[in-house]
């Protein structure tokens, strides 16, 4: 049994998509990031970066104490290696997948995240910042589109590279992007959107308030943290 610390955001969807695809039994443990539940000391023990997703595997391969994993890319890799699914066993195949997984976690995710922030959440509209991240997101969409020109999925067969990238393409309109400008990416997107596991993963998110109002309190919790405030919140048992 896997415990999944989750909130319905793109990084959270990656893990429910994997677990639904692999049909691994799991328990969903909500971490309401708008309320600051990511700063609780029990959660920090599992996820020292105070971000979800994180998992605890109570039956790791080889037995022994439970293994906890934070960072969505590391979680996908851990689960793929554990289940031997969605990553090829050979060095060439797995290297293809790992490169694109890292491309997503180091590039597409953070750049699209800044895009969301400056276009949708920043209290001031800063044209330079909005333009910078809309353009960078557009460049990354172009990279993915070229990659998909001659293959069905990012690394051949459906893999954790696709699982990592898909949830960051879902909010393409909020990112100021038109999927119709990227024919191969659009075809890939619709192929993944209709997979039964993707449908199940996104249906789970509906249990939660996926689009809460951005109150001052929420803004402070999500965008106003420092090392000191996180340490204080964790001590206060928030
Ligand atoms: N690099 C991390 C990013 C995780 C992340 O940013 N999670 C966000 C939600 S998508 C979060 O937990 N935010 C809480 C906060 O900012 O305090 C990963 O890929 O897992």
XYZ file of C-alpha atoms and ligand atoms in Angstrom:
258
model
C 0.000 0.000 0.000
C 1.267 3.447 -0.953
C 0.281 6.617 0.915
C 0.030 9.523 -1.505
C 0.192 13.027 -0.050
C -1.777 14.924 -2.613
C -3.509 18.070 -3.702
C -5.198 18.441 -7.107
C -2.511 20.441 -8.932
C -0.459 19.435 -11.991
C 2.264 17.875 -9.819
C -0.356 15.975 -7.818
C -2.068 14.694 -10.986
C 1.196 13.147 -12.193
C 1.154 10.638 -9.355
C -2.541 9.744 -9.460
C -2.132 9.258 -13.223
C 0.713 6.808 -12.631
C -1.000 4.916 -9.817
C -4.221 4.618 -11.804
C -2.304 3.400 -14.886
C -0.312 0.855 -12.899
C -3.337 -0.180 -10.781
C -1.306 0.097 -7.593
C -3.382 0.268 -4.381
C -2.970 3.618 -2.682
C -4.427 5.835 -0.002
C -4.942 9.487 -0.824
C -3.932 11.844 1.986
C -4.974 15.412 1.157
C -2.495 18.198 1.906
C -4.443 21.442 1.567
C -1.635 23.728 0.435
C -3.869 26.816 0.563
C -4.385 26.220 4.292
C -0.679 25.614 4.954
C -0.893 21.870 5.708
C 2.436 21.419 3.843
C 4.249 23.058 6.782
C 3.171 20.488 9.373
C 6.163 18.799 10.944
C 4.830 15.292 10.131
C 4.652 16.289 6.463
C 8.087 17.953 6.496
C 9.536 14.670 7.768
C 8.407 13.108 4.480
C 8.747 16.124 2.212
C 11.459 18.489 3.494
C 10.758 20.976 0.667
C 7.230 21.520 2.079
C 5.658 20.691 -1.247
C 3.374 17.939 -2.353
C 3.300 15.342 -3.878
C 5.094 12.882 -1.643
C 4.623 9.168 -1.077
C 5.317 6.599 1.596
C 5.721 3.046 0.358
C 4.917 0.679 3.217
C 6.007 -2.407 1.255
C 9.253 -1.470 -0.459
C 11.037 -3.976 -2.629
C 13.448 -5.885 -0.422
C 11.289 -5.293 2.651
C 12.316 -3.265 5.672
C 11.170 0.130 6.891
C 8.790 2.200 4.755
C 10.429 4.407 2.116
C 9.281 7.989 1.667
C 9.893 9.936 -1.546
C 9.359 13.620 -2.364
C 9.646 15.450 -5.735
C 7.246 14.290 -8.424
C 10.023 13.187 -10.820
C 11.713 11.080 -8.149
C 8.334 9.591 -7.177
C 7.530 8.630 -10.780
C 10.952 7.065 -11.202
C 10.628 5.182 -7.908
C 7.183 3.839 -8.830
C 8.252 2.935 -12.381
C 11.259 1.021 -11.054
C 9.159 -0.684 -8.383
C 6.401 -1.788 -10.762
C 8.642 -2.198 -13.842
C 6.036 -0.197 -15.735
C 6.232 2.930 -17.899
C 10.026 2.840 -18.187
C 11.877 0.445 -20.490
C 14.273 -2.013 -18.838
C 17.191 -1.360 -21.221
C 19.711 1.438 -20.781
C 18.926 3.185 -24.082
C 15.188 3.159 -23.516
C 15.342 4.201 -19.872
C 17.833 7.007 -20.644
C 15.404 8.458 -23.195
C 12.639 8.472 -20.585
C 14.828 9.909 -17.809
C 16.079 12.804 -19.984
C 12.535 13.872 -20.816
C 11.403 13.380 -17.244
C 14.158 15.758 -16.106
C 13.264 18.160 -18.927
C 9.766 18.329 -17.518
C 10.667 18.744 -13.849
C 13.459 21.250 -14.504
C 11.943 23.110 -17.470
C 8.308 22.792 -18.461
C 6.998 22.562 -14.867
C 8.855 25.528 -13.328
C 8.481 27.775 -16.397
C 4.762 27.071 -16.788
C 4.457 27.517 -12.999
C 5.978 31.014 -13.195
C 3.718 31.687 -16.172
C 0.649 30.799 -14.020
C 1.993 32.912 -11.191
C 2.622 36.145 -13.072
C -0.391 35.860 -15.393
C -2.950 34.695 -12.831
C -1.859 35.224 -9.230
C 0.573 38.152 -8.959
C -1.215 41.145 -7.405
C 0.494 43.462 -9.922
C 0.490 42.686 -13.642
C 4.151 42.940 -14.635
C 4.252 42.883 -18.460
C 7.941 41.886 -18.618
C 7.422 38.847 -16.353
C 4.228 37.751 -18.114
C 5.823 38.063 -21.544
C 8.996 36.268 -20.453
C 7.169 33.180 -19.139
C 4.504 33.045 -21.862
C 7.323 33.057 -24.435
C 9.406 30.496 -22.566
C 6.368 28.221 -22.185
C 5.755 28.628 -25.906
C 9.362 27.651 -26.668
C 9.002 24.531 -24.505
C 5.735 23.578 -26.236
C 7.701 23.835 -29.494
C 10.376 21.470 -28.122
C 7.739 18.900 -27.196
C 5.921 19.330 -30.505
C 9.140 18.630 -32.470
C 9.858 15.610 -30.289
C 6.391 14.220 -31.012
C 6.567 14.790 -34.784
C 7.723 11.247 -35.501
C 6.574 9.258 -32.460
C 3.336 8.583 -30.629
C 4.691 9.293 -27.158
C 7.698 11.239 -25.850
C 10.007 8.245 -25.532
C 8.346 5.725 -27.848
C 5.935 3.765 -25.647
C 3.748 5.536 -23.057
C 6.075 6.314 -20.146
C 6.587 8.411 -17.028
C 7.925 11.172 -19.312
C 4.404 11.534 -20.774
C 2.793 11.242 -17.346
C 5.012 14.085 -16.069
C 4.389 16.415 -18.992
C 0.654 15.966 -19.592
C -0.724 17.759 -16.485
C 1.339 20.835 -17.381
C -0.249 21.013 -20.842
C -3.795 20.707 -19.451
C -3.889 24.405 -18.390
C -2.591 25.569 -21.812
C -5.167 28.349 -22.079
C -4.102 29.791 -18.712
C -0.542 29.699 -20.012
C -1.441 31.841 -23.027
C -0.861 28.939 -25.454
C -2.902 27.634 -28.379
C -2.664 23.875 -28.781
C -3.783 24.259 -32.404
C -0.372 25.870 -33.089
C 1.318 22.559 -32.168
C -0.244 19.771 -34.243
C 1.839 16.873 -32.852
C 1.474 18.043 -29.263
C -2.273 18.437 -29.745
C -2.595 14.876 -31.081
C -0.526 13.529 -28.129
C -2.582 15.573 -25.651
C -5.895 14.132 -26.867
C -4.491 10.581 -26.876
C -3.534 10.872 -23.189
C -6.660 12.808 -22.160
C -8.892 9.899 -23.185
C -6.926 7.124 -21.478
C -9.114 5.493 -18.824
C -6.459 6.027 -16.116
C -6.178 9.737 -16.940
C -9.949 10.097 -16.722
C -9.944 8.331 -13.326
C -7.052 10.437 -12.009
C -8.719 13.711 -12.937
C -12.075 12.516 -11.578
C -10.405 12.087 -8.158
C -9.502 15.764 -8.181
C -13.184 16.648 -8.328
C -13.496 15.623 -4.662
C -11.606 18.785 -3.795
C -12.126 22.456 -4.451
C -9.879 22.703 -7.501
C -10.312 26.433 -8.080
C -10.596 28.197 -4.722
C -10.706 31.990 -4.548
C -7.284 33.606 -4.061
C -7.821 35.316 -0.706
C -5.126 37.390 1.009
C -4.646 34.579 3.539
C -4.152 31.996 0.777
C -1.790 34.275 -1.103
C 0.309 34.704 2.048
C 0.421 30.946 2.671
C 1.380 30.088 -0.905
C 3.549 32.971 -2.026
C 4.856 34.686 1.102
C 7.046 32.069 2.783
C 10.607 32.429 4.002
C 12.878 29.943 5.773
C 11.864 31.531 9.065
C 8.108 31.472 8.453
C 8.206 27.800 7.419
C 10.174 26.922 10.572
C 7.659 28.871 12.700
C 4.611 27.308 11.026
C 6.046 23.844 11.464
C 6.808 24.495 15.170
C 3.330 25.865 15.739
C 2.003 22.540 14.398
C 0.175 24.263 11.535
N 9.473 20.223 -7.860
C 8.338 19.793 -7.094
C 7.294 20.883 -7.109
C 6.113 20.557 -6.239
C 5.244 21.767 -6.044
O 5.582 22.886 -6.422
N 4.073 21.541 -5.419
C 3.208 22.643 -5.140
C 1.848 22.425 -5.733
S 1.942 22.127 -7.484
C 3.090 22.799 -3.638
O 3.063 21.834 -2.909
N 3.031 24.038 -3.174
C 2.947 24.355 -1.790
C 3.709 25.592 -1.436
O 4.166 26.298 -2.346
O 3.855 25.872 -0.252
C 7.766 18.499 -7.683
O 7.899 18.311 -8.893
O 7.214 17.693 -6.922
